[in-house]
């Protein structure tokens, strides 16, 4: 009886672990699929939309925000300026 309970607990824990891994992978996939383009006003950068259009403040055409490159060089540790 004791061995049966131990086996059941092991099966339950392993099933929960596998389920958690699968759900975590699904969430990561869904988040990358949900990323939308972001459009902003060059004069009013606080204005952000997920579609093209015009700024409601000044009427300028919104510009698509490009994703930041991951391989940009790090700033200098002593002064904070970007290296060329």
XYZ file of N, CA, C and O in Angstrom:
336
model
N 0.818 -1.185 0.000
C 0.000 0.000 0.000
C 0.869 1.259 0.000
O 0.571 2.210 -0.695
N 1.946 1.244 0.801
C 2.836 2.388 0.877
C 3.544 2.622 -0.456
O 3.679 3.762 -0.901
N 3.977 1.568 -1.104
C 4.666 1.678 -2.391
C 3.713 2.219 -3.447
O 4.096 3.048 -4.274
N 2.469 1.804 -3.402
C 1.465 2.277 -4.357
C 1.265 3.789 -4.212
O 1.176 4.510 -5.209
N 1.229 4.281 -2.999
C 1.071 5.723 -2.762
C 2.292 6.494 -3.261
O 2.154 7.567 -3.857
N 3.475 5.960 -3.030
C 4.698 6.622 -3.484
C 4.732 6.692 -5.006
O 5.060 7.729 -5.593
N 4.358 5.606 -5.667
C 4.335 5.586 -7.132
C 3.314 6.590 -7.655
O 3.579 7.325 -8.619
N 2.161 6.680 -7.024
C 1.127 7.625 -7.454
C 1.616 9.072 -7.296
O 1.387 9.916 -8.155
N 2.306 9.354 -6.196
C 2.831 10.706 -5.970
C 3.890 11.048 -7.014
O 3.897 12.143 -7.571
N 4.762 10.114 -7.326
C 5.793 10.338 -8.340
C 5.154 10.597 -9.701
O 5.546 11.514 -10.423
N 4.148 9.818 -10.061
C 3.461 10.015 -11.336
C 2.762 11.382 -11.369
O 2.800 12.079 -12.383
N 2.138 11.747 -10.273
C 1.443 13.024 -10.217
C 2.413 14.194 -10.363
O 2.175 15.122 -11.142
N 3.524 14.159 -9.654
C 4.515 15.234 -9.723
C 5.124 15.325 -11.114
O 5.281 16.422 -11.671
N 5.456 14.193 -11.709
C 6.049 14.224 -13.051
C 5.042 14.727 -14.080
O 5.398 15.482 -14.985
N 3.776 14.350 -13.953
C 2.747 14.839 -14.879
C 2.587 16.347 -14.745
O 2.480 17.061 -15.750
N 2.584 16.843 -13.530
C 2.459 18.291 -13.322
C 3.659 19.037 -13.880
O 3.510 20.109 -14.471
N 4.841 18.469 -13.730
C 6.045 19.112 -14.252
C 6.015 19.190 -15.765
O 6.315 20.236 -16.357
N 5.652 18.110 -16.410
C 5.588 18.081 -17.877
C 4.525 19.049 -18.364
O 4.740 19.797 -19.323
N 3.384 19.075 -17.709
C 2.318 19.998 -18.097
C 2.789 21.442 -17.965
O 2.523 22.270 -18.837
N 3.500 21.758 -16.902
C 4.019 23.110 -16.715
C 4.990 23.509 -17.805
O 4.974 24.632 -18.296
N 5.842 22.588 -18.218
C 6.795 22.882 -19.297
C 6.068 23.146 -20.609
O 6.407 24.071 -21.346
N 5.069 22.347 -20.913
C 4.325 22.515 -22.163
C 3.582 23.834 -22.158
O 3.596 24.575 -23.143
N 2.946 24.173 -21.052
C 2.215 25.443 -20.962
C 3.182 26.615 -21.078
O 2.893 27.600 -21.749
N 4.349 26.512 -20.468
C 5.340 27.587 -20.558
C 5.814 27.810 -21.980
O 5.986 28.935 -22.421
N 6.001 26.742 -22.729
C 6.425 26.875 -24.123
C 5.314 27.485 -24.955
O 5.561 28.292 -25.832
N 4.071 27.117 -24.702
C 2.947 27.690 -25.436
C 2.835 29.183 -25.168
O 2.586 29.958 -26.073
N 3.017 29.597 -23.921
C 2.938 31.015 -23.585
C 4.039 31.804 -24.274
O 3.808 32.901 -24.758
N 5.247 31.271 -24.338
C 6.348 31.962 -25.009
C 6.046 32.120 -26.496
O 6.309 33.162 -27.089
N 5.486 31.093 -27.098
C 5.124 31.155 -28.512
C 4.030 32.178 -28.735
O 4.098 32.985 -29.655
N 3.010 32.173 -27.889
C 1.905 33.108 -28.046
C 2.351 34.546 -27.870
O 1.890 35.434 -28.566
N 3.258 34.811 -26.938
C 3.719 36.171 -26.729
C 4.496 36.681 -27.927
O 4.376 37.836 -28.301
N 5.300 35.828 -28.554
C 6.043 36.286 -29.720
C 5.109 36.513 -30.903
O 5.345 37.373 -31.726
N 4.010 35.753 -30.976
C 3.052 35.945 -32.055
C 2.205 37.183 -31.832
O 1.723 37.785 -32.777
N 2.018 37.596 -30.572
C 1.168 38.728 -30.255
C 1.861 40.066 -30.433
O 1.234 41.096 -30.302
N 3.143 40.084 -30.702
C 3.844 41.347 -30.852
C 3.298 42.083 -32.068
O 3.191 41.533 -33.155
N 2.931 43.331 -31.849
C 2.374 44.154 -32.910
C 3.366 45.243 -33.286
O 4.252 45.585 -32.519
N 3.164 45.789 -34.453
C 3.941 46.949 -34.840
C 3.500 48.123 -33.970
O 2.340 48.228 -33.579
N 4.436 48.983 -33.667
C 4.136 50.171 -32.861
C 4.425 51.395 -33.717
O 5.480 51.498 -34.341
N 3.473 52.309 -33.742
C 3.612 53.554 -34.492
C 3.607 54.708 -33.497
O 2.854 54.699 -32.530
N 4.477 55.697 -33.740
C 4.590 56.828 -32.827
C 4.684 58.121 -33.616
O 4.991 58.140 -34.805
N 4.425 59.224 -32.924
C 4.550 60.544 -33.527
C 5.954 61.063 -33.255
O 6.400 61.067 -32.108
N 6.675 61.549 -34.281
C 8.020 62.068 -34.043
C 8.031 63.331 -33.169
O 9.004 63.588 -32.479
N 6.944 64.083 -33.165
C 6.874 65.289 -32.348
C 6.347 64.993 -30.940
O 6.608 65.747 -30.015
N 5.590 63.935 -30.801
C 4.985 63.567 -29.513
C 5.225 62.072 -29.272
O 4.341 61.256 -29.506
N 6.422 61.696 -28.840
C 6.763 60.268 -28.700
C 5.910 59.518 -27.684
O 5.921 58.302 -27.662
N 5.150 60.231 -26.870
C 4.276 59.555 -25.927
C 3.028 58.994 -26.614
O 2.333 58.149 -26.059
N 2.764 59.432 -27.848
C 1.624 58.927 -28.620
C 2.045 57.626 -29.283
O 2.913 57.605 -30.149
N 1.423 56.516 -28.881
C 1.737 55.195 -29.425
C 0.448 54.518 -29.891
O -0.550 54.529 -29.178
N 0.507 53.953 -31.081
C -0.628 53.214 -31.628
C -0.126 51.900 -32.215
O 1.037 51.764 -32.561
N -1.052 50.954 -32.375
C -0.698 49.674 -32.993
C -1.078 49.647 -34.472
O -1.039 48.609 -35.101
N -1.423 50.788 -35.024
C -1.776 50.887 -36.444
C -1.317 52.244 -36.979
O -1.168 53.196 -36.224
N -1.085 52.330 -38.289
C -0.673 53.610 -38.860
C -1.815 54.621 -38.812
O -2.980 54.252 -38.707
N -1.459 55.878 -38.886
C -2.463 56.937 -38.859
C -1.792 58.276 -38.640
O -0.620 58.458 -38.979
N -2.530 59.200 -38.067
C -2.021 60.534 -37.800
C -2.071 60.815 -36.307
O -2.939 60.302 -35.584
N -1.161 61.661 -35.851
C -1.101 62.058 -34.451
C -2.362 62.857 -34.103
O -2.722 63.788 -34.838
N -3.029 62.531 -33.005
C -4.235 63.284 -32.643
C -3.923 64.694 -32.143
O -4.811 65.537 -32.108
N -2.671 64.985 -31.814
C -2.299 66.307 -31.310
C -1.932 67.246 -32.455
O -2.481 68.332 -32.595
N -0.976 66.802 -33.311
C -0.460 67.700 -34.346
C -0.838 67.277 -35.769
O -0.617 68.030 -36.704
N -1.365 66.078 -35.945
C -1.783 65.627 -37.265
C -0.677 65.022 -38.108
O -0.909 64.633 -39.247
N 0.552 64.951 -37.577
C 1.647 64.353 -38.347
C 1.399 62.861 -38.521
O 0.752 62.213 -37.695
N 1.957 62.322 -39.604
C 1.827 60.897 -39.864
C 2.666 60.112 -38.848
O 3.814 60.459 -38.567
N 2.068 59.054 -38.288
C 2.781 58.222 -37.332
C 3.830 57.392 -38.046
O 3.638 56.976 -39.190
N 4.956 57.163 -37.372
C 6.087 56.426 -37.931
C 6.193 55.083 -37.229
O 6.043 54.996 -36.006
N 6.483 54.046 -38.017
C 6.632 52.711 -37.445
C 7.927 52.648 -36.641
O 8.989 53.018 -37.109
N 7.811 52.188 -35.395
C 8.976 52.053 -34.522
C 9.677 50.750 -34.859
O 9.079 49.690 -34.841
N 10.951 50.856 -35.186
C 11.744 49.676 -35.531
C 12.233 49.006 -34.254
O 12.612 49.691 -33.311
N 12.258 47.671 -34.225
C 12.786 46.988 -33.039
C 14.260 47.290 -32.853
O 14.997 47.419 -33.829
N 14.674 47.400 -31.609
C 16.063 47.717 -31.313
C 16.932 46.508 -31.596
O 16.571 45.388 -31.274
N 18.075 46.747 -32.205
C 19.002 45.661 -32.506
C 19.624 45.138 -31.219
O 20.045 45.913 -30.367
N 19.689 43.830 -31.100
C 20.229 43.208 -29.890
C 21.751 43.261 -29.861
O 22.362 43.087 -28.822
N 22.364 43.507 -31.014
C 23.823 43.466 -31.063
C 24.460 44.854 -30.980
O 25.592 45.023 -31.373
N 23.742 45.833 -30.455
C 24.340 47.159 -30.284
C 25.450 47.075 -29.255
O 25.364 46.321 -28.295
N 26.450 47.882 -29.473
C 27.580 47.864 -28.540
C 27.177 48.521 -27.229
O 26.425 49.486 -27.208
N 27.692 47.983 -26.153
C 27.376 48.479 -24.819
C 28.028 49.839 -24.591
O 29.069 50.141 -25.156
N 27.414 50.660 -23.731
C 28.023 51.952 -23.429
C 29.312 51.786 -22.637
O 29.523 50.787 -21.966
N 30.154 52.789 -22.717
C 31.414 52.802 -21.973
C 31.099 52.777 -20.477
O 30.192 53.464 -20.006
N 31.854 52.000 -19.737
C 31.589 51.875 -18.291
C 31.987 53.120 -17.514
O 31.454 53.383 -16.442
N 32.888 53.921 -18.043
C 33.334 55.083 -17.279
C 32.478 56.327 -17.551
O 32.219 57.097 -16.647
N 32.029 56.536 -18.801
C 31.301 57.760 -19.101
C 29.901 57.527 -19.663
O 29.108 58.454 -19.752
N 29.583 56.297 -20.072
C 28.255 55.988 -20.580
C 28.053 56.250 -22.045
O 26.974 55.992 -22.576
N 29.067 56.758 -22.760
C 28.924 57.028 -24.189
C 29.013 55.739 -24.986
O 29.694 54.807 -24.609
N 28.315 55.718 -26.096
C 28.321 54.554 -26.964
C 29.622 54.507 -27.755
O 30.131 55.520 -28.211
N 30.154 53.314 -27.904
C 31.383 53.149 -28.672
C 31.022 53.031 -30.151
O 29.990 52.508 -30.513
N 31.907 53.515 -30.999
C 31.624 53.447 -32.446
C 32.209 52.215 -33.070
O 32.974 51.496 -32.528
